[in-house]
mmCIF file of C-alpha atoms and ligand atoms in Angstrom:
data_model
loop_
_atom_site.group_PDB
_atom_site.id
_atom_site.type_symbol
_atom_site.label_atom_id
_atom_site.label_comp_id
_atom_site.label_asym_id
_atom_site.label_seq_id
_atom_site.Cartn_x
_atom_site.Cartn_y
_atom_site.Cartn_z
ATOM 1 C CA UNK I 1 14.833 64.406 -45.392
ATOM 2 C CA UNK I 2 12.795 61.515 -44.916
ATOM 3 C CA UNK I 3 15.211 58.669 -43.887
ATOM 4 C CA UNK I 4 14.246 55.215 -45.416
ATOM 5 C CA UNK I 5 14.015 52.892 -42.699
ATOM 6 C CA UNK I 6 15.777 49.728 -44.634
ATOM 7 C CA UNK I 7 18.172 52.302 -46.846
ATOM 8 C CA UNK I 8 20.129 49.852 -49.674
ATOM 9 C CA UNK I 9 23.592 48.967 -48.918
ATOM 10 C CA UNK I 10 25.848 48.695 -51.865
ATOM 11 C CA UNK I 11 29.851 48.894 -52.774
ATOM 12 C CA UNK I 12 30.636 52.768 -53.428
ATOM 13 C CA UNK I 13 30.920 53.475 -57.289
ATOM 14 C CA UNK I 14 32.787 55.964 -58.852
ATOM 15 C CA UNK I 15 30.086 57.999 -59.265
ATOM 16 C CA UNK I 16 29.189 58.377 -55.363
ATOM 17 C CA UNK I 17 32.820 60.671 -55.629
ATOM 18 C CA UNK I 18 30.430 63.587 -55.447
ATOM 19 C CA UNK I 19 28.170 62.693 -52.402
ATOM 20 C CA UNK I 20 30.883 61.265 -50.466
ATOM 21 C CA UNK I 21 32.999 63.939 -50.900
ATOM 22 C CA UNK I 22 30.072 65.718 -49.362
ATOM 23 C CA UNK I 23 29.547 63.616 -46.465
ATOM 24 C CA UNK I 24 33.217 64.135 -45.564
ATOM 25 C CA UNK I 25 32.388 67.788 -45.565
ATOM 26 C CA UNK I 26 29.629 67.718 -42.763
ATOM 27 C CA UNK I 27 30.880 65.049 -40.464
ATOM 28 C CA UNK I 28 35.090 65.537 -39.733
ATOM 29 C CA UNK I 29 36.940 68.316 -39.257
ATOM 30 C CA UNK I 30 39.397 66.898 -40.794
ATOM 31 C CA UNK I 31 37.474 65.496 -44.221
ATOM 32 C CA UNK I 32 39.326 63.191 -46.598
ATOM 33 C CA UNK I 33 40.067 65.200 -49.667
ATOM 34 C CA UNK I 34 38.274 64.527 -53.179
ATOM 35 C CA UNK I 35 41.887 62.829 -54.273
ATOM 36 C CA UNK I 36 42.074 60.603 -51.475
ATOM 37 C CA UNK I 37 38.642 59.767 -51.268
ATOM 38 C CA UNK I 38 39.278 58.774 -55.023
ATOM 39 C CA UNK I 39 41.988 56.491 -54.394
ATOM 40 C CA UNK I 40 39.655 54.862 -51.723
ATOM 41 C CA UNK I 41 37.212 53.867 -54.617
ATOM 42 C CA UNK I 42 39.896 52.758 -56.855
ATOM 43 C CA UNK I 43 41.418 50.473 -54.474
ATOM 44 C CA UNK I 44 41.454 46.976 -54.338
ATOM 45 C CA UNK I 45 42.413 46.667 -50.769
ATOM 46 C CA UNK I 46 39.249 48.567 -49.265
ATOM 47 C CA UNK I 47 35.690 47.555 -48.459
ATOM 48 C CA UNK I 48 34.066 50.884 -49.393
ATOM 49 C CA UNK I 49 29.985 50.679 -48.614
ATOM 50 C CA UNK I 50 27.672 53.517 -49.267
ATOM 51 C CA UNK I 51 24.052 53.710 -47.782
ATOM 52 C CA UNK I 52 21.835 55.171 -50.069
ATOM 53 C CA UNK I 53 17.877 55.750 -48.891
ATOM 54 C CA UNK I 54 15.198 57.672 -51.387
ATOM 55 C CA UNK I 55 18.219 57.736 -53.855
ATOM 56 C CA UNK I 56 20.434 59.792 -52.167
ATOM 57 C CA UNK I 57 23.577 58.706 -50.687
ATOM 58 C CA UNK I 58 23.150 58.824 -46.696
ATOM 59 C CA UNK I 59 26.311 56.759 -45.221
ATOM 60 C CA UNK I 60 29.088 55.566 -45.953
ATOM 61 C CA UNK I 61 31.909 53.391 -44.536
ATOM 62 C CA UNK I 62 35.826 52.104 -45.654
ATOM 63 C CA UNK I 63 37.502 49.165 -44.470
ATOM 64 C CA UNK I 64 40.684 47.413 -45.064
ATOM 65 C CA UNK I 65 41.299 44.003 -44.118
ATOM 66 C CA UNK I 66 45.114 42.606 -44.079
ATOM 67 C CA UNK I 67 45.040 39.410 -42.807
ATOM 68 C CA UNK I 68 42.946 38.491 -39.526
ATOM 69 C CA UNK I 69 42.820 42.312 -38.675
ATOM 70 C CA UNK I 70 40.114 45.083 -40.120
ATOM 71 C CA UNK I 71 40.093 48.776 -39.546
ATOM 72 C CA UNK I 72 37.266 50.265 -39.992
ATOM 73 C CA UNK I 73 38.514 53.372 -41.469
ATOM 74 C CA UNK I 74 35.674 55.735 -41.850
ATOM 75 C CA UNK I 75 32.076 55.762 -40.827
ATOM 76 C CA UNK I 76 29.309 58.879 -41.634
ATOM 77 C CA UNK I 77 25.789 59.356 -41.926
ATOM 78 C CA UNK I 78 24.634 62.517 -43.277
ATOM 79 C CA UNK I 79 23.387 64.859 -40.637
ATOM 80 C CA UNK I 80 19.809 65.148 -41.621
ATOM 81 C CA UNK I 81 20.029 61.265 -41.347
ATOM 82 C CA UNK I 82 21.568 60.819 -38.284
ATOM 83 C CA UNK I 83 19.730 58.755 -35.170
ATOM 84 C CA UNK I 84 17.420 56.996 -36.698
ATOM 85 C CA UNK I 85 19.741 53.500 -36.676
ATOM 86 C CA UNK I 86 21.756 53.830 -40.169
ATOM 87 C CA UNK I 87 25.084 54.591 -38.400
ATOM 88 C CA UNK I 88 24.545 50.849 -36.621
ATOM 89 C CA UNK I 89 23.163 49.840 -39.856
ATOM 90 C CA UNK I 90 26.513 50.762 -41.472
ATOM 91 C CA UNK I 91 28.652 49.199 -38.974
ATOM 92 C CA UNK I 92 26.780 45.748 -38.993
ATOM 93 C CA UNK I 93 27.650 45.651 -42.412
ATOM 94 C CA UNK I 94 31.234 46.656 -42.162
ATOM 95 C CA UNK I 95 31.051 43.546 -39.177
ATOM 96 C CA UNK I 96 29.798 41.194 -41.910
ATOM 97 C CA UNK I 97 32.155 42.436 -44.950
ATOM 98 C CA UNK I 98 35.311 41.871 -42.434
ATOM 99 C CA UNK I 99 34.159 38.394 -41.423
ATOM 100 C CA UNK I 100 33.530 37.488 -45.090
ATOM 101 C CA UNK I 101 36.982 38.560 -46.505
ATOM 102 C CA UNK I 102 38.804 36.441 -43.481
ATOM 103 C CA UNK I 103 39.081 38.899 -40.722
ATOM 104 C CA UNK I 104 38.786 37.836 -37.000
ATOM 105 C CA UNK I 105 38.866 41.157 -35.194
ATOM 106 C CA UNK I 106 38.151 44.856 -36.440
ATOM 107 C CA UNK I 107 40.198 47.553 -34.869
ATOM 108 C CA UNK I 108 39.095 51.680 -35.036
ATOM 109 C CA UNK I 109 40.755 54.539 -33.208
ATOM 110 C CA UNK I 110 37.508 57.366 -32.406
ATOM 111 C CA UNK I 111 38.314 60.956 -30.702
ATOM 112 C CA UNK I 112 37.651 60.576 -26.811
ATOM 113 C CA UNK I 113 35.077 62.795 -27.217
ATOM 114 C CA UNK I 114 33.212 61.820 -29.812
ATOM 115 C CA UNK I 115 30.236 60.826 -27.960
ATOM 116 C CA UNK I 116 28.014 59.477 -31.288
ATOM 117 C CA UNK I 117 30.775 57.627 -32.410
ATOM 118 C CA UNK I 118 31.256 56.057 -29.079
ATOM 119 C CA UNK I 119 27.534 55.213 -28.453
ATOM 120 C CA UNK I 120 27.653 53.627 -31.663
ATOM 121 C CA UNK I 121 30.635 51.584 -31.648
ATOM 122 C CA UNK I 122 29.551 50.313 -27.821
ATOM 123 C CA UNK I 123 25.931 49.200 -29.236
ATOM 124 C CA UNK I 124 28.011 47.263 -31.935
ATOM 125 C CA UNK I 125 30.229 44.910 -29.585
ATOM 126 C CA UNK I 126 33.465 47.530 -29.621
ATOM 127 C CA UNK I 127 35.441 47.095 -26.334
ATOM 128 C CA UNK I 128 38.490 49.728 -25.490
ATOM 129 C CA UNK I 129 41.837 48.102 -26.099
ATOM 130 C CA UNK I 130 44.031 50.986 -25.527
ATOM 131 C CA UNK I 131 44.186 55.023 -25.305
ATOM 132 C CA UNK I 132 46.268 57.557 -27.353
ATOM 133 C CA UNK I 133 46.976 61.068 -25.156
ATOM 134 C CA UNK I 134 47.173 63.719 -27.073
ATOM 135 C CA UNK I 135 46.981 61.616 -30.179
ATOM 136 C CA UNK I 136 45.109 64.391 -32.112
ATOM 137 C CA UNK I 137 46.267 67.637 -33.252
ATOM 138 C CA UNK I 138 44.215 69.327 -30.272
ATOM 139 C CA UNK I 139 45.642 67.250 -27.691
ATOM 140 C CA UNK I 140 42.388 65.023 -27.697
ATOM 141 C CA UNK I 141 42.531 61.498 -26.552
ATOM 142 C CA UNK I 142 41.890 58.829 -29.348
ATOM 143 C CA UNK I 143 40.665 55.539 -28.038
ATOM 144 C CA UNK I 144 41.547 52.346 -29.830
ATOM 145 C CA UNK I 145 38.569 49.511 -29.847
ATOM 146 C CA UNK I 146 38.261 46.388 -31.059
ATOM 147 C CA UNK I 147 35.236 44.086 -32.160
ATOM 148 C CA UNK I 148 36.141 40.341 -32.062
ATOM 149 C CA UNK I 149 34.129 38.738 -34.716
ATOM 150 C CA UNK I 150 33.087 35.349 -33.851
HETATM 151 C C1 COA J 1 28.693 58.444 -35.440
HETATM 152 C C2 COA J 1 27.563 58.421 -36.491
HETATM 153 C C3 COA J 1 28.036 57.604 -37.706
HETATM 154 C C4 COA J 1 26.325 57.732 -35.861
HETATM 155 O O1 COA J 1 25.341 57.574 -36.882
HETATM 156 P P1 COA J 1 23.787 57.440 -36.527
HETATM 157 O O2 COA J 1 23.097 56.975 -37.754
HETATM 158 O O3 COA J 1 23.307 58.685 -35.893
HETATM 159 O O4 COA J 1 23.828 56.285 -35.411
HETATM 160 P P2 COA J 1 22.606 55.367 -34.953
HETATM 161 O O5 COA J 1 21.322 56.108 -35.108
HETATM 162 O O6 COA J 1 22.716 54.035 -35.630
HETATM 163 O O7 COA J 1 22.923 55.191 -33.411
HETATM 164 C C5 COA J 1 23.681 54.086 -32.929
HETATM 165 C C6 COA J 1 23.718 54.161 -31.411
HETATM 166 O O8 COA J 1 24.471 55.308 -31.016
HETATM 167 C C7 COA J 1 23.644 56.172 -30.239
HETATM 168 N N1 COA J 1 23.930 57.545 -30.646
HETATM 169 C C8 COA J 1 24.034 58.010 -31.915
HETATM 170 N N2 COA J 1 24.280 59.334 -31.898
HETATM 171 C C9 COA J 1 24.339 59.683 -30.591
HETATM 172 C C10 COA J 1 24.564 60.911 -29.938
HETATM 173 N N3 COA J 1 24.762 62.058 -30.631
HETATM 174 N N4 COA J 1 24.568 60.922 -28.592
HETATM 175 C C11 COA J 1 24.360 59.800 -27.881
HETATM 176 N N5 COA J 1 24.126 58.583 -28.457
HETATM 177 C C12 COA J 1 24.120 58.548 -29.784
HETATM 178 C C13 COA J 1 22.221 55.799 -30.566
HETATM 179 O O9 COA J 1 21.351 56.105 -29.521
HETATM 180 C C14 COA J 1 22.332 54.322 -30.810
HETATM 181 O O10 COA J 1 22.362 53.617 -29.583
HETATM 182 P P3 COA J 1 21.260 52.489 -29.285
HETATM 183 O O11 COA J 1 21.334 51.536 -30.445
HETATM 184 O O12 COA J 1 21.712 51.902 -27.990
HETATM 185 O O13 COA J 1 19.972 53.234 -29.227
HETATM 186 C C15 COA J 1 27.150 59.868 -36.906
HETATM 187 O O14 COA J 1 26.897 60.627 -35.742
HETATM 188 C C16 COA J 1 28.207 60.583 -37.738
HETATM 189 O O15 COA J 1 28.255 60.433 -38.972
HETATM 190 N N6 COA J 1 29.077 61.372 -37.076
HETATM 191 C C17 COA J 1 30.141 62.135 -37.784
HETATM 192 C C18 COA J 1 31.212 61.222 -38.315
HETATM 193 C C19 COA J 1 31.890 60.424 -37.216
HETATM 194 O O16 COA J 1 32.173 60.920 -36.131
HETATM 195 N N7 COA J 1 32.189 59.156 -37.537
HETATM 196 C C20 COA J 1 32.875 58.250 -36.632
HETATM 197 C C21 COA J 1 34.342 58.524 -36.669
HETATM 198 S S1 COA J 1 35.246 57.462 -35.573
#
């Protein structure tokens, strides 16, 4: 795939189901299921972004924002898109979307040993607030950060 260096960011429709459905597939082992992933585009109380570059849907990202706190919920750029600055691309945007709807701080949990995820979140401003032993199902560390938006 040739990866569009200024991909369009736009709110997820109901008919990027399909592709993000997809993009759960190849990036957690633990993907959000079709039905979930549904009720993420049907609520009101999520930010959900999708990257899309050359017409295809390459990224994605859901937020929620209750009062002065975000979580950034999920973040994934398809594999064949992957280092080539989306995933930062992405998370800039969830920065902005959070700042817009009131929040002062975005919060995310990663897998200790995620090391993408972690190279991405420390380009983007994420410091380590606290750490979760054992908090997955195989006994991995998750790491709590937090972006403080100005
Ligand atoms: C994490 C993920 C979104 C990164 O997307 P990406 O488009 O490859 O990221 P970028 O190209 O924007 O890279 C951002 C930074 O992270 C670094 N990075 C990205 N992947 C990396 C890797 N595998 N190893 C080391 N550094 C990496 C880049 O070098 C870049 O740093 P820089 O700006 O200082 O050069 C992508 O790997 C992914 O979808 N992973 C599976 C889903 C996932 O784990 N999501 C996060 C859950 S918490």
């Amino acid at each position: 795939m040739t990866v569009d260096p200024s991909p369009d960011l736009r709110p997820a429709a109901g008919e990027d189901l399909s592709a993000i459905v997809q993009l759960e597939r190849v990036s957690f082992d633990d993907p959000w299921s079709a039905a979930s992933l549904a009720g993420e585009l049907g609520s009101g109380g999520r930010i959900v972004r999708v990257a899309e570059a050359s017409g295809e849907v390459v990224g994605w990202s859901s937020t929620s924002v209750v009062g002065d706190t975000a979580d950034l919920l999920r973040v994934a750029v398809a594999p064949t898109a992957r280092r080539h600055g989306l995933g930062r691309v992405l998370v800039e945007d969830v920065l902005r979307g959070a700042a817009s709807a009131g929040a002062e701080r975005v919060l995310l949990e990663v897998a200790a040993t995620n090391t993408a995820a972690r190279a991405l979140y420390a380009a983007t401003g994420f410091d380590q607030i606290h750490r979760r032993r054992r908090y997955y199902a195989d006994g991995t560390d998750a790491l709590v950060l937090e972006r403080v938006l100005a």
